[in-house]
mmCIF file of C-alpha atoms and ligand atoms in Angstrom:
data_model
loop_
_atom_site.group_PDB
_atom_site.id
_atom_site.type_symbol
_atom_site.label_atom_id
_atom_site.label_comp_id
_atom_site.label_asym_id
_atom_site.label_seq_id
_atom_site.Cartn_x
_atom_site.Cartn_y
_atom_site.Cartn_z
ATOM 1 C CA MET F 11 141.181 55.284 16.742
ATOM 2 C CA LYS F 12 140.249 58.737 18.418
ATOM 3 C CA ASN F 13 141.841 59.269 21.391
ATOM 4 C CA LYS F 14 145.570 57.749 22.289
ATOM 5 C CA ILE F 15 147.919 57.772 25.389
ATOM 6 C CA VAL F 16 152.305 57.116 24.486
ATOM 7 C CA LEU F 17 154.428 56.819 27.688
ATOM 8 C CA ASP F 18 157.971 55.688 27.268
ATOM 9 C CA SER F 19 158.808 53.290 28.979
ATOM 10 C CA SER F 20 160.822 55.110 32.359
ATOM 11 C CA GLY F 21 156.816 55.429 32.662
ATOM 12 C CA ASP F 22 157.046 52.028 33.961
ATOM 13 C CA THR F 23 153.470 50.784 32.366
ATOM 14 C CA TYR F 24 153.625 48.480 29.402
ATOM 15 C CA GLU F 25 149.690 48.249 29.176
ATOM 16 C CA PHE F 26 146.248 50.734 30.100
ATOM 17 C CA ALA F 27 143.386 49.282 30.384
ATOM 18 C CA ASP F 28 139.947 51.527 29.397
ATOM 19 C CA VAL F 29 142.245 53.534 26.507
ATOM 20 C CA ASP F 30 144.470 52.874 23.395
ATOM 21 C CA PHE F 31 147.563 52.980 24.507
ATOM 22 C CA ALA F 32 151.323 52.476 23.139
ATOM 23 C CA CYS F 33 154.656 52.051 25.556
ATOM 24 C CA ALA F 34 158.084 53.587 23.561
ATOM 25 C CA PRO F 35 160.542 51.759 24.781
ATOM 26 C CA LEU F 36 163.944 52.835 26.177
ATOM 27 C CA LYS F 37 166.607 50.482 25.953
ATOM 28 C CA ILE F 38 169.711 49.483 28.130
ATOM 29 C CA LEU F 39 172.893 48.626 26.268
ATOM 30 C CA THR F 40 175.261 45.953 27.420
ATOM 31 C CA ASP F 41 178.675 44.059 25.410
ATOM 32 C CA ALA F 42 176.879 41.351 25.790
ATOM 33 C CA ARG F 43 173.013 41.853 25.928
ATOM 34 C CA GLU F 44 170.899 44.249 24.797
ATOM 35 C CA PHE F 45 167.678 44.420 27.119
ATOM 36 C CA VAL F 46 164.708 46.244 25.419
ATOM 37 C CA ASP F 47 162.069 47.513 27.931
ATOM 38 C CA ASP F 48 159.255 46.373 26.379
ATOM 39 C CA SER F 49 156.463 43.988 27.588
ATOM 40 C CA ASN F 50 158.109 40.465 27.083
ATOM 41 C CA LEU F 51 161.900 42.141 29.728
ATOM 42 C CA ASP F 52 162.402 39.922 32.555
ATOM 43 C CA VAL F 53 163.175 43.152 34.679
ATOM 44 C CA ALA F 54 164.288 40.279 37.355
ATOM 45 C CA GLU F 55 166.735 38.753 34.966
ATOM 46 C CA MET F 56 168.225 41.618 33.297
ATOM 47 C CA VAL F 57 168.649 42.742 37.280
ATOM 48 C CA GLU F 58 170.508 39.839 38.034
ATOM 49 C CA PHE F 59 172.063 39.828 35.212
ATOM 50 C CA LEU F 60 173.597 44.079 35.382
ATOM 51 C CA LYS F 61 174.796 42.658 39.035
ATOM 52 C CA SER F 62 177.666 41.087 38.018
ATOM 53 C CA TYR F 63 178.262 42.491 34.000
ATOM 54 C CA LYS F 64 181.342 45.174 34.762
ATOM 55 C CA GLY F 65 181.378 47.072 31.608
ATOM 56 C CA LYS F 66 179.514 50.213 30.324
ATOM 57 C CA ALA F 67 175.589 49.482 30.203
ATOM 58 C CA PRO F 68 174.967 53.030 28.660
ATOM 59 C CA THR F 69 171.071 53.526 27.967
ATOM 60 C CA ALA F 70 169.264 55.503 24.631
ATOM 61 C CA CYS F 71 165.525 57.302 24.664
ATOM 62 C CA PRO F 72 162.892 55.723 21.791
ATOM 63 C CA GLY F 73 164.309 57.329 17.696
ATOM 64 C CA VAL F 74 161.748 59.737 16.134
ATOM 65 C CA GLY F 75 160.693 56.378 13.334
ATOM 66 C CA GLU F 76 159.481 54.756 17.527
ATOM 67 C CA TYR F 77 157.561 57.741 18.485
ATOM 68 C CA MET F 78 155.763 57.473 14.546
ATOM 69 C CA ASP F 79 155.113 53.524 14.886
ATOM 70 C CA CYS F 80 153.120 54.485 18.493
ATOM 71 C CA PHE F 81 151.253 56.625 17.259
ATOM 72 C CA GLY F 82 149.941 54.635 14.705
ATOM 73 C CA ASP F 83 146.979 56.193 13.101
ATOM 74 C CA ALA F 84 145.303 57.695 16.141
ATOM 75 C CA GLU F 85 143.418 61.053 15.558
ATOM 76 C CA ASN F 86 144.655 63.202 18.733
ATOM 77 C CA VAL F 87 147.728 61.543 20.998
ATOM 78 C CA TYR F 88 148.908 62.254 24.619
ATOM 79 C CA VAL F 89 152.651 61.722 24.926
ATOM 80 C CA VAL F 90 154.823 61.492 28.301
ATOM 81 C CA THR F 91 157.903 61.208 28.630
ATOM 82 C CA ILE F 92 160.163 61.224 31.301
ATOM 83 C CA THR F 93 162.492 64.648 32.012
ATOM 84 C CA GLY F 94 164.182 66.252 29.205
ATOM 85 C CA THR F 95 166.914 67.139 30.883
ATOM 86 C CA LEU F 96 167.768 63.976 31.767
ATOM 87 C CA SER F 97 167.358 62.110 28.281
ATOM 88 C CA GLY F 98 166.655 62.759 24.448
ATOM 89 C CA SER F 99 162.973 60.818 25.161
ATOM 90 C CA TYR F 100 161.419 64.256 24.871
ATOM 91 C CA ASN F 101 163.063 65.476 21.557
ATOM 92 C CA SER F 102 162.417 62.105 19.644
ATOM 93 C CA ALA F 103 158.313 62.850 20.679
ATOM 94 C CA SER F 104 158.434 66.342 19.762
ATOM 95 C CA THR F 105 160.230 65.783 16.799
ATOM 96 C CA ALA F 106 157.906 62.862 15.827
ATOM 97 C CA ALA F 107 154.873 65.098 16.678
ATOM 98 C CA ASN F 108 155.792 67.551 13.802
ATOM 99 C CA THR F 109 155.715 65.022 11.491
ATOM 100 C CA TYR F 110 153.137 63.249 12.359
ATOM 101 C CA MET F 111 150.598 66.339 11.934
ATOM 102 C CA GLU F 112 152.946 67.322 8.944
ATOM 103 C CA GLU F 113 151.997 64.199 7.384
ATOM 104 C CA ASN F 114 148.257 63.867 8.463
ATOM 105 C CA PRO F 115 146.654 67.582 8.643
ATOM 106 C CA GLY F 116 143.946 67.679 11.322
ATOM 107 C CA ARG F 117 145.608 64.981 13.566
ATOM 108 C CA LYS F 118 146.932 66.433 16.784
ATOM 109 C CA VAL F 119 149.939 65.822 19.324
ATOM 110 C CA HIS F 120 150.457 66.831 22.684
ATOM 111 C CA VAL F 121 153.879 65.841 24.789
ATOM 112 C CA PHE F 122 153.812 66.705 28.002
ATOM 113 C CA ASP F 123 157.710 66.721 29.138
ATOM 114 C CA SER F 124 157.337 65.017 32.993
ATOM 115 C CA LEU F 125 160.196 66.330 33.958
ATOM 116 C CA SER F 126 160.047 63.403 35.919
ATOM 117 C CA THR F 127 159.417 59.775 35.571
ATOM 118 C CA GLY F 128 158.070 56.365 36.383
ATOM 119 C CA PRO F 129 155.166 57.021 38.576
ATOM 120 C CA GLU F 130 154.806 60.879 38.646
ATOM 121 C CA MET F 131 154.155 60.045 35.211
ATOM 122 C CA ILE F 132 151.678 56.809 36.001
ATOM 123 C CA LEU F 133 149.261 60.234 37.136
ATOM 124 C CA ILE F 134 149.868 62.186 35.034
ATOM 125 C CA SER F 135 148.314 58.911 32.823
ATOM 126 C CA TYR F 136 146.079 59.026 34.972
ATOM 127 C CA LYS F 137 144.469 62.487 34.887
ATOM 128 C CA LEU F 138 144.726 62.574 30.436
ATOM 129 C CA ARG F 139 142.407 58.622 31.060
ATOM 130 C CA GLU F 140 139.981 60.331 33.268
ATOM 131 C CA TYR F 141 139.118 63.719 30.792
ATOM 132 C CA ILE F 142 139.430 61.813 27.986
ATOM 133 C CA LYS F 143 136.476 59.422 29.233
ATOM 134 C CA GLU F 144 134.740 62.484 30.181
ATOM 135 C CA GLY F 145 134.842 63.756 26.535
ATOM 136 C CA LEU F 146 137.409 66.463 26.662
ATOM 137 C CA SER F 147 138.410 68.214 23.781
ATOM 138 C CA PHE F 148 142.316 67.884 23.229
ATOM 139 C CA GLU F 149 142.898 71.808 23.673
ATOM 140 C CA GLU F 150 141.471 71.442 27.769
ATOM 141 C CA ILE F 151 142.836 68.445 28.156
ATOM 142 C CA VAL F 152 146.109 69.758 27.290
ATOM 143 C CA GLU F 153 145.457 72.731 29.041
ATOM 144 C CA LYS F 154 144.032 71.111 32.008
ATOM 145 C CA VAL F 155 147.173 68.327 32.225
ATOM 146 C CA GLU F 156 149.826 70.628 32.208
ATOM 147 C CA ALA F 157 148.310 72.297 35.184
ATOM 148 C CA TYR F 158 147.760 68.867 36.591
ATOM 149 C CA LYS F 159 150.992 68.358 36.211
ATOM 150 C CA LYS F 160 152.360 71.748 38.042
ATOM 151 C CA THR F 161 151.014 70.141 41.136
ATOM 152 C CA THR F 162 152.700 66.168 41.340
ATOM 153 C CA HIS F 163 155.579 65.260 42.591
ATOM 154 C CA LEU F 164 158.577 62.604 42.868
ATOM 155 C CA VAL F 165 160.369 62.165 45.982
ATOM 156 C CA PHE F 166 162.686 58.813 45.458
ATOM 157 C CA ALA F 167 165.126 56.777 47.669
ATOM 158 C CA LEU F 168 168.379 55.211 46.495
ATOM 159 C CA GLU F 169 170.801 52.532 47.593
ATOM 160 C CA SER F 170 173.014 53.169 44.883
ATOM 161 C CA LEU F 171 173.644 55.359 42.187
ATOM 162 C CA HIS F 172 176.623 53.055 40.626
ATOM 163 C CA ASN F 173 174.647 53.251 36.885
ATOM 164 C CA LEU F 174 173.154 57.335 37.122
ATOM 165 C CA VAL F 175 177.324 57.948 38.127
ATOM 166 C CA ASN F 176 178.207 56.370 35.400
ATOM 167 C CA ASN F 177 175.806 57.382 32.646
ATOM 168 C CA GLY F 178 176.389 61.061 34.065
ATOM 169 C CA ARG F 179 172.754 61.547 34.501
ATOM 170 C CA VAL F 180 173.983 63.126 38.401
ATOM 171 C CA SER F 181 175.326 65.560 39.788
ATOM 172 C CA ALA F 182 178.921 66.362 41.179
ATOM 173 C CA ALA F 183 176.977 66.666 44.680
ATOM 174 C CA ALA F 184 174.884 63.835 44.269
ATOM 175 C CA ALA F 185 177.603 61.381 42.865
ATOM 176 C CA MET F 186 179.839 62.170 46.152
ATOM 177 C CA VAL F 187 176.942 60.020 48.480
ATOM 178 C CA ALA F 188 177.297 57.709 45.488
ATOM 179 C CA GLY F 189 178.170 54.101 46.218
ATOM 180 C CA VAL F 190 179.143 54.904 50.351
ATOM 181 C CA LEU F 191 177.802 51.432 51.607
ATOM 182 C CA GLY F 192 174.617 51.927 54.217
ATOM 183 C CA ILE F 193 174.196 54.883 52.484
ATOM 184 C CA ARG F 194 170.952 55.285 51.445
ATOM 185 C CA MET F 195 170.236 58.168 49.727
ATOM 186 C CA VAL F 196 166.678 60.519 49.350
ATOM 187 C CA GLY F 197 165.843 63.091 46.830
ATOM 188 C CA LYS F 198 163.804 64.934 44.167
ATOM 189 C CA ALA F 199 162.678 65.612 41.158
ATOM 190 C CA SER F 200 163.827 69.335 41.539
ATOM 191 C CA GLU F 201 161.065 72.067 39.639
ATOM 192 C CA GLU F 202 164.174 72.305 36.531
ATOM 193 C CA GLY F 203 164.093 67.913 36.266
ATOM 194 C CA THR F 204 166.595 66.695 37.357
ATOM 195 C CA LEU F 205 168.500 64.803 40.560
ATOM 196 C CA GLU F 206 168.636 66.712 43.768
ATOM 197 C CA PRO F 207 169.814 64.985 46.563
ATOM 198 C CA LEU F 208 167.576 66.272 50.103
ATOM 199 C CA ALA F 209 168.963 63.589 52.433
ATOM 200 C CA LYS F 210 171.633 60.801 53.185
ATOM 201 C CA VAL F 211 170.087 58.017 55.551
ATOM 202 C CA LYS F 212 171.818 55.774 57.091
ATOM 203 C CA GLY F 213 169.654 52.659 58.264
ATOM 204 C CA ALA F 214 166.730 51.144 56.265
ATOM 205 C CA LYS F 215 164.249 51.758 58.949
ATOM 206 C CA LYS F 216 164.774 55.582 58.364
ATOM 207 C CA VAL F 217 163.893 55.889 54.580
ATOM 208 C CA VAL F 218 160.215 55.597 55.022
ATOM 209 C CA PRO F 219 159.765 58.510 57.571
ATOM 210 C CA GLU F 220 162.259 60.652 55.758
ATOM 211 C CA LEU F 221 160.531 59.933 52.121
ATOM 212 C CA TYR F 222 157.580 60.707 53.748
ATOM 213 C CA LYS F 223 159.247 64.201 55.609
ATOM 214 C CA GLN F 224 159.744 65.222 52.009
ATOM 215 C CA MET F 225 156.707 64.615 50.451
ATOM 216 C CA GLU F 226 154.715 66.514 53.305
ATOM 217 C CA ILE F 227 157.356 69.332 52.472
ATOM 218 C CA LEU F 228 156.294 68.928 48.891
ATOM 219 C CA GLY F 229 152.437 69.661 50.088
ATOM 220 C CA TYR F 230 151.466 66.652 50.353
ATOM 221 C CA LYS F 231 147.984 66.543 52.519
ATOM 222 C CA GLY F 232 146.547 63.187 51.136
ATOM 223 C CA GLY F 233 146.312 63.121 47.231
ATOM 224 C CA LYS F 234 146.762 59.921 44.979
ATOM 225 C CA VAL F 235 149.837 58.346 44.897
ATOM 226 C CA VAL F 236 152.363 55.510 43.123
ATOM 227 C CA VAL F 237 154.833 54.236 44.432
ATOM 228 C CA CYS F 238 157.216 52.467 41.987
ATOM 229 C CA GLN F 239 159.696 49.797 43.655
ATOM 230 C CA CYS F 240 162.507 47.963 42.457
ATOM 231 C CA GLU F 241 162.317 44.190 44.476
ATOM 232 C CA ASN F 242 161.805 46.309 47.668
ATOM 233 C CA PRO F 243 157.973 45.782 48.528
ATOM 234 C CA GLU F 244 158.061 45.472 52.297
ATOM 235 C CA ALA F 245 159.906 49.478 51.819
ATOM 236 C CA ALA F 246 156.316 49.823 48.997
ATOM 237 C CA GLU F 247 153.840 48.965 52.216
ATOM 238 C CA LYS F 248 155.511 51.122 54.663
ATOM 239 C CA VAL F 249 155.178 54.339 52.546
ATOM 240 C CA ARG F 250 151.152 52.898 52.242
ATOM 241 C CA ALA F 251 151.053 52.501 55.951
ATOM 242 C CA THR F 252 152.808 55.964 56.654
ATOM 243 C CA VAL F 253 150.331 57.442 54.027
ATOM 244 C CA GLN F 254 147.693 55.737 55.702
ATOM 245 C CA GLU F 255 147.698 56.391 58.821
ATOM 246 C CA LYS F 256 147.568 60.284 58.739
ATOM 247 C CA TYR F 257 145.255 59.960 55.829
ATOM 248 C CA PRO F 258 142.939 56.482 55.598
ATOM 249 C CA GLN F 259 141.200 57.238 52.072
ATOM 250 C CA ALA F 260 144.417 58.074 50.495
ATOM 251 C CA TYR F 261 144.428 55.682 47.404
ATOM 252 C CA VAL F 262 147.822 54.085 47.168
ATOM 253 C CA GLU F 263 148.942 52.405 44.612
ATOM 254 C CA ILE F 264 152.129 50.018 44.318
ATOM 255 C CA ARG F 265 153.689 48.858 41.706
ATOM 256 C CA GLU F 266 157.086 47.423 40.244
ATOM 257 C CA THR F 267 159.928 49.534 38.269
ATOM 258 C CA GLY F 268 160.005 48.228 34.676
ATOM 259 C CA GLY F 269 162.945 48.077 32.882
ATOM 260 C CA LEU F 270 164.930 51.461 32.999
ATOM 261 C CA CYS F 271 163.740 52.470 36.854
ATOM 262 C CA SER F 272 165.211 49.008 37.508
ATOM 263 C CA PHE F 273 168.336 49.712 36.033
ATOM 264 C CA TYR F 274 168.880 53.099 37.284
ATOM 265 C CA ALA F 275 167.059 53.232 40.985
ATOM 266 C CA GLU F 276 168.861 49.528 40.941
ATOM 267 C CA ARG F 277 167.558 47.126 43.773
ATOM 268 C CA GLY F 278 166.268 48.162 46.953
ATOM 269 C CA GLY F 279 165.689 51.394 44.997
ATOM 270 C CA MET F 280 161.958 53.349 45.583
ATOM 271 C CA LEU F 281 160.338 55.904 43.164
ATOM 272 C CA VAL F 282 157.135 57.244 45.513
ATOM 273 C CA GLY F 283 154.646 60.493 42.893
ATOM 274 C CA PHE F 284 151.973 62.053 45.101
ATOM 275 C CA GLU F 285 149.777 64.744 43.926
ATOM 276 C CA CYS F 286 149.544 68.324 46.087
ATOM 277 C CA GLU F 287 146.751 69.842 45.695
HETATM 278 O O1 LIG E 328 168.035 58.797 27.600
HETATM 279 C C1 LIG E 328 167.820 57.776 28.145
HETATM 280 O O2 LIG E 328 168.702 57.012 27.758
HETATM 281 C C2 LIG E 328 167.272 57.530 29.755
HETATM 282 C C3 LIG E 328 168.254 58.225 30.762
HETATM 283 C C4 LIG E 328 167.189 58.387 31.476
HETATM 284 C C5 LIG E 328 168.166 58.730 33.470
HETATM 285 C C6 LIG E 328 167.348 58.709 34.258
HETATM 286 C C7 LIG E 328 166.748 58.258 34.848
HETATM 287 C C8 LIG E 328 166.095 58.095 36.799
HETATM 288 C C9 LIG E 328 165.248 56.444 36.613
HETATM 289 C C10 LIG E 328 166.299 57.674 39.164
HETATM 290 C C11 LIG E 328 165.485 58.158 40.218
HETATM 291 C C12 LIG E 328 165.016 58.996 39.963
HETATM 292 C C13 LIG E 328 165.411 60.148 39.312
HETATM 293 C C14 LIG E 328 164.870 61.441 39.134
HETATM 294 C C15 LIG E 328 164.951 63.030 38.664
HETATM 295 C C16 LIG E 328 164.014 63.849 37.744
HETATM 296 C C17 LIG E 328 164.990 56.385 38.167
#
């Protein structure tokens, strides 16, 4: 096994065609139940359970051992993690990478901090697969994908910031808009990899136009788009229609959020990753 891609489960991907792949699961912990974000998780059932659950629900990133398991015996490993400013996943992966390379001379691991999550991680993984298939060397792939990462972005719309606020993952400014009924927050992953609020939107109809406006401000010009939605397929279809109205040839893929992103983005939440030039 030569090349392997590893994503933590915030990348909303449990299986990946045409290339060796493993997903490092995050966990959602409650007093009553523990949810492991792997391919066995029933995300809809978890979202339903959490709706009525009132206690604390911290999350936990994959540990070093879990990353080591993901690496298996691959020669070249490319890891993509959720932003290191909001999670310990990048640190776990980096420690695992160093240990793996020490224990297995000649093998190589590179950890990409996505500075983002969900669909932006998916775009990065697609680019990794493309270069692996082209037969580029490990070093070339690392260099090119680090450069590619700078050209992708993430915007999102959230109906509730309840879990983000409860677990201390957003700034005081973002927390201010949380919980106001009927107000949705549109934001982006900042260059530092934090959640940056951009606009407050009243009424579901204004969400997609605001998201698209922010995409254009960030430089969107018809590149690939991946949308991950939490029980909000209609809004995702609107993103597709809005993008393709202007760029009929644009590739737009719609997916469901996995466990971790469903927990934090909550019901109705939507994340949009996209390429700029
Ligand atoms: O290590 C852990 O326990 C995981 C903590 C993750 C915290 C943030 C998850 C955000 C998920 C919400 C909207 C997008 C925000 C993007 C900011 C870069 C999705």
